[in-house]
mmCIF file of N, CA and C in Angstrom:
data_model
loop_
_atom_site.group_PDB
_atom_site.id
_atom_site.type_symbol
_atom_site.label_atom_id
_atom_site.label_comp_id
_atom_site.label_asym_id
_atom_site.label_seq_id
_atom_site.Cartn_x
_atom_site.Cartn_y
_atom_site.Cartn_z
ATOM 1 N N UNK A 14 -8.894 6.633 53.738
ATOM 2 C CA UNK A 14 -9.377 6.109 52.478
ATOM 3 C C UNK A 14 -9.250 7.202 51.427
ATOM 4 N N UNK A 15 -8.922 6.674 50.413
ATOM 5 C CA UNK A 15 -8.623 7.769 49.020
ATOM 6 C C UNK A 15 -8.992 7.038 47.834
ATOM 7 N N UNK A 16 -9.950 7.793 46.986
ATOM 8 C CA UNK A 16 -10.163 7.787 45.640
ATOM 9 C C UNK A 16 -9.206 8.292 44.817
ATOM 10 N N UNK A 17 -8.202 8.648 45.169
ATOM 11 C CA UNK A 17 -7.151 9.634 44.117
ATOM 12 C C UNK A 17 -6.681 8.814 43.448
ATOM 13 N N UNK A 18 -6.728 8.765 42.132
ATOM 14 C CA UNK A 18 -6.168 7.323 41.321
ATOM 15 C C UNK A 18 -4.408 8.297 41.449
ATOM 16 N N UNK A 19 -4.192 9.341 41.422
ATOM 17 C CA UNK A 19 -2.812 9.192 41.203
ATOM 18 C C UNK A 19 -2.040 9.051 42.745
ATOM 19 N N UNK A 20 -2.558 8.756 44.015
ATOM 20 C CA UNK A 20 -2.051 8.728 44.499
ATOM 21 C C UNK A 20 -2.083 6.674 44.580
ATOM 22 N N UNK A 21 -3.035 6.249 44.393
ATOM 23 C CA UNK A 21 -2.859 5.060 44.134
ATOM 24 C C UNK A 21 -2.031 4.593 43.283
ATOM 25 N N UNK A 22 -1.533 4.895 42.590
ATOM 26 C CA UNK A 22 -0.590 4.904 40.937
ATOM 27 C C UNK A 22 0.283 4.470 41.257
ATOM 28 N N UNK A 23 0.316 5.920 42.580
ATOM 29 C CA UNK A 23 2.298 6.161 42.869
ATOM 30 C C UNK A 23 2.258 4.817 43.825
ATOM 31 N N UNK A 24 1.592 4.503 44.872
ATOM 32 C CA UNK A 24 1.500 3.568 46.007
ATOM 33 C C UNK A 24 2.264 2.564 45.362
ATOM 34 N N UNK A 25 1.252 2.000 44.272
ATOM 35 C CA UNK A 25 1.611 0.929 43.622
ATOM 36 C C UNK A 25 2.863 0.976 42.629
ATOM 37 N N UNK A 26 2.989 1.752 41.778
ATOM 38 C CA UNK A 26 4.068 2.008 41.487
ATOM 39 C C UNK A 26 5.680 1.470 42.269
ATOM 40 N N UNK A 27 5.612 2.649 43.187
ATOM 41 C CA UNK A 27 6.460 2.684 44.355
ATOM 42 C C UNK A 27 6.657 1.381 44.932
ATOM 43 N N UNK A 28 5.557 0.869 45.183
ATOM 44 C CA UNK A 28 5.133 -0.815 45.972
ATOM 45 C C UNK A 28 6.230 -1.982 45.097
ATOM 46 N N UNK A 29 5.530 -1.891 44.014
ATOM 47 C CA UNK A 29 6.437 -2.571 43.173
ATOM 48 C C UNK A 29 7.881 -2.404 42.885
ATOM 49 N N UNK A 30 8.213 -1.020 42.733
ATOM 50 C CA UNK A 30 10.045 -0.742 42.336
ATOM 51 C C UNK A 30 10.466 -1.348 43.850
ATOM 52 N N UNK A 31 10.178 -1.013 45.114
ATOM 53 C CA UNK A 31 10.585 -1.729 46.707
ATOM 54 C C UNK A 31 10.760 -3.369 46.714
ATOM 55 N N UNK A 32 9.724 -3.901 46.178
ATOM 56 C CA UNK A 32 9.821 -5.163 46.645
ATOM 57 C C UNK A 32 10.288 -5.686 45.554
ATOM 58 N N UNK A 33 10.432 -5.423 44.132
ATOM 59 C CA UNK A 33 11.480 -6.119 43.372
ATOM 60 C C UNK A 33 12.971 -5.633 43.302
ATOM 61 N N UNK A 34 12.990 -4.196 43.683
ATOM 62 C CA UNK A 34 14.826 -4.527 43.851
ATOM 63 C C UNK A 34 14.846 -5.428 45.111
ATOM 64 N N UNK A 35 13.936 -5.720 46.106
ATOM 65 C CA UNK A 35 14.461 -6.377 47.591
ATOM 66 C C UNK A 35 14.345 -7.404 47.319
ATOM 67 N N UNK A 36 13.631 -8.146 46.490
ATOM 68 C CA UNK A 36 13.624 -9.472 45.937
ATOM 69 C C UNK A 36 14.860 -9.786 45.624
ATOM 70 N N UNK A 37 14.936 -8.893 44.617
ATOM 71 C CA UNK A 37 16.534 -9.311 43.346
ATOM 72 C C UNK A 37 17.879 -10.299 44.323
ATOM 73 N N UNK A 38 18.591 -9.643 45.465
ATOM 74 C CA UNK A 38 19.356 -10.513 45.998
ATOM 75 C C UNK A 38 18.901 -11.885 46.533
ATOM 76 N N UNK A 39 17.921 -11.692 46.611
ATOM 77 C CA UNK A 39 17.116 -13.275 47.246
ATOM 78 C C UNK A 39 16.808 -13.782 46.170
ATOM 79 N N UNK A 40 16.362 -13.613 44.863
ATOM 80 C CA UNK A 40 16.236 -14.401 43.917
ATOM 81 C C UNK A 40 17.207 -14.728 43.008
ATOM 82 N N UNK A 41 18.269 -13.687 42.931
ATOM 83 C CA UNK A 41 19.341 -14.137 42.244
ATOM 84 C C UNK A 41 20.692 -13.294 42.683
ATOM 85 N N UNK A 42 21.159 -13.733 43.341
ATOM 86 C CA UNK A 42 21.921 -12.692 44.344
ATOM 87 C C UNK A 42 23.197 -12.550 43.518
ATOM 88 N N UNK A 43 23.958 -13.638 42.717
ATOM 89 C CA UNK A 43 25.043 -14.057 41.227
ATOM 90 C C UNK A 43 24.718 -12.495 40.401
ATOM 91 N N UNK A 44 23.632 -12.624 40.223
ATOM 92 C CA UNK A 44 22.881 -10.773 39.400
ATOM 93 C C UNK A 44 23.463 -9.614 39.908
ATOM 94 N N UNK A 45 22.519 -9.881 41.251
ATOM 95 C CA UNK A 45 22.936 -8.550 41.838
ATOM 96 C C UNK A 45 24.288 -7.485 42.094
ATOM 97 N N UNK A 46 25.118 -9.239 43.027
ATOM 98 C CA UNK A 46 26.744 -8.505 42.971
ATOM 99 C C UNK A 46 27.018 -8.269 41.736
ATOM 100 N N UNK A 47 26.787 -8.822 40.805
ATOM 101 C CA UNK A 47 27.610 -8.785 39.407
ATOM 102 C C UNK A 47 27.215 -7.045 39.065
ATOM 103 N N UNK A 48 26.124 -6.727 38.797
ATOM 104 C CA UNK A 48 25.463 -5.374 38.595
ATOM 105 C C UNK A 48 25.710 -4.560 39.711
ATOM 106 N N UNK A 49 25.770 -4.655 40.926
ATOM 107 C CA UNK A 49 25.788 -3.699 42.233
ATOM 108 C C UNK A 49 27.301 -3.471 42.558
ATOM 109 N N UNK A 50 27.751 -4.831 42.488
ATOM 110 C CA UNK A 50 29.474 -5.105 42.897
ATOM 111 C C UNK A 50 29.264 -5.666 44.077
ATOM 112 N N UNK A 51 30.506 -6.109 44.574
ATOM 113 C CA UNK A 51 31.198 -7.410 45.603
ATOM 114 C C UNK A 51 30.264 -6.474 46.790
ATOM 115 N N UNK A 52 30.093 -7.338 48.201
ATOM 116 C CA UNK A 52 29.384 -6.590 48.967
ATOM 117 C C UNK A 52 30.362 -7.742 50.149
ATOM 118 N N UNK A 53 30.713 -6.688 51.214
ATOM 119 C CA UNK A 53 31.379 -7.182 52.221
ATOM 120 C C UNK A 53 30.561 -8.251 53.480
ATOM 121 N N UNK A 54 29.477 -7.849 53.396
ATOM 122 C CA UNK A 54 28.238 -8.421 54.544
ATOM 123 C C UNK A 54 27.004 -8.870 53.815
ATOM 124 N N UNK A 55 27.181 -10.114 53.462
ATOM 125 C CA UNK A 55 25.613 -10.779 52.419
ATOM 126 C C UNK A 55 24.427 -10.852 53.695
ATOM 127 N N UNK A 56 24.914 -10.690 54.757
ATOM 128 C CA UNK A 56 23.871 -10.846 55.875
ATOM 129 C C UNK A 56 23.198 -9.531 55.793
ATOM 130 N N UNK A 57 24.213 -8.182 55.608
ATOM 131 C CA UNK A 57 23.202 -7.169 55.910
ATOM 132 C C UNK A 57 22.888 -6.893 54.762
ATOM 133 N N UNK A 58 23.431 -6.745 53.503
ATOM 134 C CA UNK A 58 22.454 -6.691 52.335
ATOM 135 C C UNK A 58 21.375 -7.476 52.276
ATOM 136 N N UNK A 59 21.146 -9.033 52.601
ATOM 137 C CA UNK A 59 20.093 -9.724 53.109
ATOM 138 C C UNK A 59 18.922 -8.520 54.421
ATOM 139 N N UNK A 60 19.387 -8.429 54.937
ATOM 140 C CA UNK A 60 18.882 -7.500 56.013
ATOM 141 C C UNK A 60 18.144 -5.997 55.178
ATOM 142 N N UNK A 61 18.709 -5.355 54.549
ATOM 143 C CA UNK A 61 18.115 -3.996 54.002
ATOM 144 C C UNK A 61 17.343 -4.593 53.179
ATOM 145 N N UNK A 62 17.470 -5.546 52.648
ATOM 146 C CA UNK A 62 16.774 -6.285 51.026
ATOM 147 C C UNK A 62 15.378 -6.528 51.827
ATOM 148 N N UNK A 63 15.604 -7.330 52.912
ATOM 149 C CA UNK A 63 14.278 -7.128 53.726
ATOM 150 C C UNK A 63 13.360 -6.098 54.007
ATOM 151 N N UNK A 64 14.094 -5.680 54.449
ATOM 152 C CA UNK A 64 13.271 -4.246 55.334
ATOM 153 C C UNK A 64 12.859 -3.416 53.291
ATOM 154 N N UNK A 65 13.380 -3.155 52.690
ATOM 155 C CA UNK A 65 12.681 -2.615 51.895
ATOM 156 C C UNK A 65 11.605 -3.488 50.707
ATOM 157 N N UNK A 66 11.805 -4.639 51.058
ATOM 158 C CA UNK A 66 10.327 -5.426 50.546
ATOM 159 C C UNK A 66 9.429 -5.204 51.634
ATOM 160 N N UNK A 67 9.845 -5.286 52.853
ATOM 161 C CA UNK A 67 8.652 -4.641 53.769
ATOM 162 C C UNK A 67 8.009 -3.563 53.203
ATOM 163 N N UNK A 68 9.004 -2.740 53.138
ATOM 164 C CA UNK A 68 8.840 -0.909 52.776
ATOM 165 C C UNK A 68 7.194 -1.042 51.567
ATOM 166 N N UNK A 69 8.147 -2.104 50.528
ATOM 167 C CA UNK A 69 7.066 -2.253 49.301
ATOM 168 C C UNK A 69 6.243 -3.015 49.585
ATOM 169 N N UNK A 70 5.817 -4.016 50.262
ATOM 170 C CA UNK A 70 4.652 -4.550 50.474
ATOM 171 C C UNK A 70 3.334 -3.637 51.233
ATOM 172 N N UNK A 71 4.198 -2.954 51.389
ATOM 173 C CA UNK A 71 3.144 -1.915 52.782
ATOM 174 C C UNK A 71 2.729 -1.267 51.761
ATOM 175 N N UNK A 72 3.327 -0.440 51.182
ATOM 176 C CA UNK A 72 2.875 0.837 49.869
ATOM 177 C C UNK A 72 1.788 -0.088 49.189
ATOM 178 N N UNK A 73 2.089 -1.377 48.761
ATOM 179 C CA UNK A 73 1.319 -2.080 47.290
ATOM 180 C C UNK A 73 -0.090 -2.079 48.421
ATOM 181 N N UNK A 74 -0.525 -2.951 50.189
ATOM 182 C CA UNK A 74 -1.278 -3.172 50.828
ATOM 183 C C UNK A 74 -1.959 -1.891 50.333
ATOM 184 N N UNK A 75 -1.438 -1.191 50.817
ATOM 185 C CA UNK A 75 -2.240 0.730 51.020
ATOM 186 C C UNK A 75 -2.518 1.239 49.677
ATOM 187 N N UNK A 76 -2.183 0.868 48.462
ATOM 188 C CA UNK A 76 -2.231 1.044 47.185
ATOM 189 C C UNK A 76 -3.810 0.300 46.713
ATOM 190 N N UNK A 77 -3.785 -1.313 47.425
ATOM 191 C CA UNK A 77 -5.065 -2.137 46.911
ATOM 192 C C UNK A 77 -6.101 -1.797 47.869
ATOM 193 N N UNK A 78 -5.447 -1.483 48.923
ATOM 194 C CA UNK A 78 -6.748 -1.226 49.934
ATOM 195 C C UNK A 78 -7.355 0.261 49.866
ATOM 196 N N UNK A 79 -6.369 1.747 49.073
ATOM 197 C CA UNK A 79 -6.438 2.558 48.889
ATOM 198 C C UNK A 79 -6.992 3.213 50.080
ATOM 199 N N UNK A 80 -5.967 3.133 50.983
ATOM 200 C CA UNK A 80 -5.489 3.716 52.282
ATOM 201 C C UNK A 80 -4.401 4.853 52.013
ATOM 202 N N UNK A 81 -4.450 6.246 52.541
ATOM 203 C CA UNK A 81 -3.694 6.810 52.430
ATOM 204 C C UNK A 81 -3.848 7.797 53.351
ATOM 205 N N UNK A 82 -2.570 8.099 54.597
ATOM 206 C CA UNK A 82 -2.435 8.910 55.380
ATOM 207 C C UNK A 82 -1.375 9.656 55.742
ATOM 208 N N UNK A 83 -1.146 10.620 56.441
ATOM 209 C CA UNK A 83 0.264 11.017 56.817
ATOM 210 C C UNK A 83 1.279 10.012 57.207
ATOM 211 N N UNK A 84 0.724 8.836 57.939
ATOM 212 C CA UNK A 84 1.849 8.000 58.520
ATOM 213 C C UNK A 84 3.018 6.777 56.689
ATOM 214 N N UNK A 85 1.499 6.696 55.894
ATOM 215 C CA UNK A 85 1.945 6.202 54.629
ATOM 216 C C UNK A 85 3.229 7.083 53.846
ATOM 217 N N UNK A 86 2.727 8.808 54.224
ATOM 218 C CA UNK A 86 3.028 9.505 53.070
ATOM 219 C C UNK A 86 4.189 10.097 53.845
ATOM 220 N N UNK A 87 4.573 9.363 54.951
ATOM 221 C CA UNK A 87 6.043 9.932 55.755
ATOM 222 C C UNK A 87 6.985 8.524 55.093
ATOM 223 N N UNK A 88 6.227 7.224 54.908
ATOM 224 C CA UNK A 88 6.943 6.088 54.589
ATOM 225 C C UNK A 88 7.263 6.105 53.043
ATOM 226 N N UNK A 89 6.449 6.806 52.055
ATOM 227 C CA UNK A 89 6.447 6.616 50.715
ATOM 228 C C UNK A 89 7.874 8.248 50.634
ATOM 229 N N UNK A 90 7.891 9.293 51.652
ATOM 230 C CA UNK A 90 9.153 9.809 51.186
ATOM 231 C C UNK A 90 10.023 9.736 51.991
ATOM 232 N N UNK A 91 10.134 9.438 52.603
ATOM 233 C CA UNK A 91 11.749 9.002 53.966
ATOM 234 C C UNK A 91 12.439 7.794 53.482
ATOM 235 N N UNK A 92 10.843 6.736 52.987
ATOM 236 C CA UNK A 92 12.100 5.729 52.334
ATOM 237 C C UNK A 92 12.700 6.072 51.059
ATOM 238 N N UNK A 93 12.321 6.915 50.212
ATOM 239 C CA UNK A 93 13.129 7.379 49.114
ATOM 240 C C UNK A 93 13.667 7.837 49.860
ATOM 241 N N UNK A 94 13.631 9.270 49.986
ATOM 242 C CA UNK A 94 15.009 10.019 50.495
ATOM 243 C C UNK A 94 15.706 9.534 50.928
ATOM 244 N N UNK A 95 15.679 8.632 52.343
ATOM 245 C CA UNK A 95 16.897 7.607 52.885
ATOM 246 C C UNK A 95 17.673 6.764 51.847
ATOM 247 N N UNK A 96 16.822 6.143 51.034
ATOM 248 C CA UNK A 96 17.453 5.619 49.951
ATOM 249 C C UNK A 96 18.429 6.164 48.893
ATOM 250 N N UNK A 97 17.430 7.289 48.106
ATOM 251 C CA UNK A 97 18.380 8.351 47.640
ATOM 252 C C UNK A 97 19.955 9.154 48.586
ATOM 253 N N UNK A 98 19.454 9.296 49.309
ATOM 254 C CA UNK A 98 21.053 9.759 50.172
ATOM 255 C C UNK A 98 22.148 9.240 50.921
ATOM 256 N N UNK A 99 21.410 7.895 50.436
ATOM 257 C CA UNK A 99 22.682 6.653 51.107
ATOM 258 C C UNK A 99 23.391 6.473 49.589
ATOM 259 N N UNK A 100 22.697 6.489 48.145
ATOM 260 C CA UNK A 100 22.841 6.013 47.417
ATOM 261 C C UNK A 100 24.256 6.878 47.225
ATOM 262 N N UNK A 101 23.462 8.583 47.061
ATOM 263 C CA UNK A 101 24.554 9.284 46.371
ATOM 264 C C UNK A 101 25.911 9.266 47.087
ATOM 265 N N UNK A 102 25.852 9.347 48.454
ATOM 266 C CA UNK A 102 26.657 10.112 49.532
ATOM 267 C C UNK A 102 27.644 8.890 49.610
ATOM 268 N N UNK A 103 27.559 7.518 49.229
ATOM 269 C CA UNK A 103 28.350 6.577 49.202
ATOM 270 C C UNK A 103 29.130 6.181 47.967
ATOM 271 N N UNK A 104 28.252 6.767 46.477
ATOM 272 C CA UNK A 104 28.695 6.534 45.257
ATOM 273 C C UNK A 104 29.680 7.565 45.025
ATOM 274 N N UNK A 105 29.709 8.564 45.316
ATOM 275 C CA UNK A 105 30.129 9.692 45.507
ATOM 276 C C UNK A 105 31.763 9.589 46.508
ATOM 277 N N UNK A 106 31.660 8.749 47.131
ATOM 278 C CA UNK A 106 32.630 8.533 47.922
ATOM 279 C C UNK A 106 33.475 7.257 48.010
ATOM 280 N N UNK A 107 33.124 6.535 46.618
ATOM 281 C CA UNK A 107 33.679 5.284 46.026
ATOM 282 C C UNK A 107 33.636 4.089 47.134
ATOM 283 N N UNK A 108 32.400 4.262 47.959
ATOM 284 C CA UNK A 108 32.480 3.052 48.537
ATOM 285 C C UNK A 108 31.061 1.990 48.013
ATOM 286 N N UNK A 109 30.571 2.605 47.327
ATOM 287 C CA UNK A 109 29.557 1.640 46.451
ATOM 288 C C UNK A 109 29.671 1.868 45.190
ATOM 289 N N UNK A 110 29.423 0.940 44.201
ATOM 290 C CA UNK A 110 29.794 1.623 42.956
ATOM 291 C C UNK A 110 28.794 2.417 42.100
ATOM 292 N N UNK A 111 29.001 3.326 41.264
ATOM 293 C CA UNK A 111 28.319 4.350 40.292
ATOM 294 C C UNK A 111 26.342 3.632 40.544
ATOM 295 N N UNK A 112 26.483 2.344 39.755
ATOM 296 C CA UNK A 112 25.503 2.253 39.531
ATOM 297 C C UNK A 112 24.445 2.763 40.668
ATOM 298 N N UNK A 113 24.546 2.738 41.924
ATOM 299 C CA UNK A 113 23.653 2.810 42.826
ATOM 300 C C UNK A 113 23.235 4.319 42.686
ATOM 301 N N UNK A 114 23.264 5.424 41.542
ATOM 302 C CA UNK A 114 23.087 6.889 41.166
ATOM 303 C C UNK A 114 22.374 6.871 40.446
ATOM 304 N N UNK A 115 22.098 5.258 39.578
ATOM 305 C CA UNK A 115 20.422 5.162 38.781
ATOM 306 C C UNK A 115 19.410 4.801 39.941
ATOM 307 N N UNK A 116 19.972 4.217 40.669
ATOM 308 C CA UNK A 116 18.595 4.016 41.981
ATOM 309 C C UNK A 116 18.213 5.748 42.495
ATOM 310 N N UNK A 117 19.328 6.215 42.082
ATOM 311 C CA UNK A 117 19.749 7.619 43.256
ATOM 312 C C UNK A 117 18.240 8.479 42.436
ATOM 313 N N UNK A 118 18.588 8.449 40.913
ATOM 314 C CA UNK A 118 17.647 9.382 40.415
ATOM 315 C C UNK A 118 16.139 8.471 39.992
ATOM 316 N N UNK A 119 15.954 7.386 40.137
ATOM 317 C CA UNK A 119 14.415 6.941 40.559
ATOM 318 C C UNK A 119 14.149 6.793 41.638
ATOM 319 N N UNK A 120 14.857 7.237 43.024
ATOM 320 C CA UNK A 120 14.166 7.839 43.988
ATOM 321 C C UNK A 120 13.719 9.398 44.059
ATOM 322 N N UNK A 121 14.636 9.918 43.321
ATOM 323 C CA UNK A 121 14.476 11.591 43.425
ATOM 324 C C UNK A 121 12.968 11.734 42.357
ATOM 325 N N UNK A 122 13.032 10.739 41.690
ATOM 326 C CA UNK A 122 11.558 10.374 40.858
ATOM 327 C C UNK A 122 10.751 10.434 41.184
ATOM 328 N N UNK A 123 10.718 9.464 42.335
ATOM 329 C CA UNK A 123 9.553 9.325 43.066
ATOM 330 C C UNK A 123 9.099 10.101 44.029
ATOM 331 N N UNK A 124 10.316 11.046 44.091
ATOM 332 C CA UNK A 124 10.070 11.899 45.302
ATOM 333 C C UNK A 124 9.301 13.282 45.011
ATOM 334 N N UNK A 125 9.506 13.491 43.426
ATOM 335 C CA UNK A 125 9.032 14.608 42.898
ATOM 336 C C UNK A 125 7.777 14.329 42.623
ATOM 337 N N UNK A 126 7.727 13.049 41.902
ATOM 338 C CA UNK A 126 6.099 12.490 41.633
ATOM 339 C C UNK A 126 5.121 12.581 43.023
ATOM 340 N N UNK A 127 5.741 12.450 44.019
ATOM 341 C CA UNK A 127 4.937 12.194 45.530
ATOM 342 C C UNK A 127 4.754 14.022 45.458
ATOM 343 N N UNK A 128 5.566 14.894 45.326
ATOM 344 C CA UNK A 128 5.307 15.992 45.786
ATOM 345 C C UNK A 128 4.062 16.710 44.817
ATOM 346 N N UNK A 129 4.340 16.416 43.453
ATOM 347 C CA UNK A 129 3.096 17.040 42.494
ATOM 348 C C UNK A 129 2.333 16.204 43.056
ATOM 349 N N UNK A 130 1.989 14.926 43.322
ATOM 350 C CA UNK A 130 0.624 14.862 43.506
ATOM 351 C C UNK A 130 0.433 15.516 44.735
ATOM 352 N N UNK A 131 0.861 14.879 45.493
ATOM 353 C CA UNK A 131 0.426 15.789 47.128
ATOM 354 C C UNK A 131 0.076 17.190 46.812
ATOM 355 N N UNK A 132 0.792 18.138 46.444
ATOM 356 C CA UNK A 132 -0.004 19.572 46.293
ATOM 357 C C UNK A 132 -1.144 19.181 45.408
ATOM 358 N N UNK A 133 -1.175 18.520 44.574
ATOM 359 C CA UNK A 133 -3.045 18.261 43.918
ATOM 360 C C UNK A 133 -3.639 17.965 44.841
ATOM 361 N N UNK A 134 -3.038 17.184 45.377
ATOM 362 C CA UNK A 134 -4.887 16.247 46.355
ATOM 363 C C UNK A 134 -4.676 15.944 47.473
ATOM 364 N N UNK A 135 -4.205 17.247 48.202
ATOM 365 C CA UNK A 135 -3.682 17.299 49.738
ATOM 366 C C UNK A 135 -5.025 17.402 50.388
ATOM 367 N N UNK A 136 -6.227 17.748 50.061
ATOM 368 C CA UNK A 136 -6.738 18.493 50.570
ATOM 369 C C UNK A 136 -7.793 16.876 50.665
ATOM 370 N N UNK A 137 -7.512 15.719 50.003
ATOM 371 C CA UNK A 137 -8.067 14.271 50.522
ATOM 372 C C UNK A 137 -6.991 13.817 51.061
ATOM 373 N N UNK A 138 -6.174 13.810 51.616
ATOM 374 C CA UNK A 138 -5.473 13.177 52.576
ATOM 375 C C UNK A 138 -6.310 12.938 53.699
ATOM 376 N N UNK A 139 -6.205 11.860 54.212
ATOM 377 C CA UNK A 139 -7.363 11.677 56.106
ATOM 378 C C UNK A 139 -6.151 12.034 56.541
ATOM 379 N N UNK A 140 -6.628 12.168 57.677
ATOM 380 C CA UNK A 140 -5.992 12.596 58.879
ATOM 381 C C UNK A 140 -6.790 11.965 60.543
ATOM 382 N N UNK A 141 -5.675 11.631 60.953
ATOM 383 C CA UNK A 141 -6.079 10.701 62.036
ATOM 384 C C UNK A 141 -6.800 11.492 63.232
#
């Protein structure tokens, strides 16, 4: 349990940017390719689109319930980073296009935002 409004901020924050890009192909998928580009497998973009509305529903849960632990605060930066380094390492290598390097630097966002707060208010983190 945590009172830290900025770590709640980020939860929610975070919660929200997850489950509306994972929405976006399920709600208007015509959007997405058009902005993302052609995608060879609509099943597994369907598939990641999932798993990272999971990602964000969990953050927003732990955000309203203002739950916060090591196991959250391994999920709030692995899924950036994973995200961020699929983004660059593929844009970079012309197999996804550019745009996925604005996702690239609002994960590195979030990743910096997770780190200033954590050195503030490490010291309320629970621990199991």
């Amino acid at each position: 349990m945590t009172n830290a409004k900025p770590v709640r901020i980020l939860l929610l924050i975070q919660g929200i940017y997850f489950a509306l890009t994972g929405l976006w192909p399920f709600i208007h998928l015509r959007s997405f390719l058009w902005i993302t580009g052609p995608k060879n497998d609509i099943w597994l973009l369907k598939t990641v689109s999932a798993l990272i509305i999971a990602v964000g529903l969990t953050l927003l849960v732990a955000g309203f319930r203002r739950e916060f632990n090591g196991a959250i605060f391994t999920l709030v930066l692995s899924s950036a980073l994973g995200l961020m380094a699929i983004d660059i390492y593929y844009a970079l290598h012309d197999v996804i296009w550019d745009i996925y390097l604005l996702d690239a630097v609002a994960e590195a966002g979030i990743i910096l935002a997770w780190l200033v707060v954590f050195l503030k208010v490490k010291s309320r983190i629970t621990r199991p």
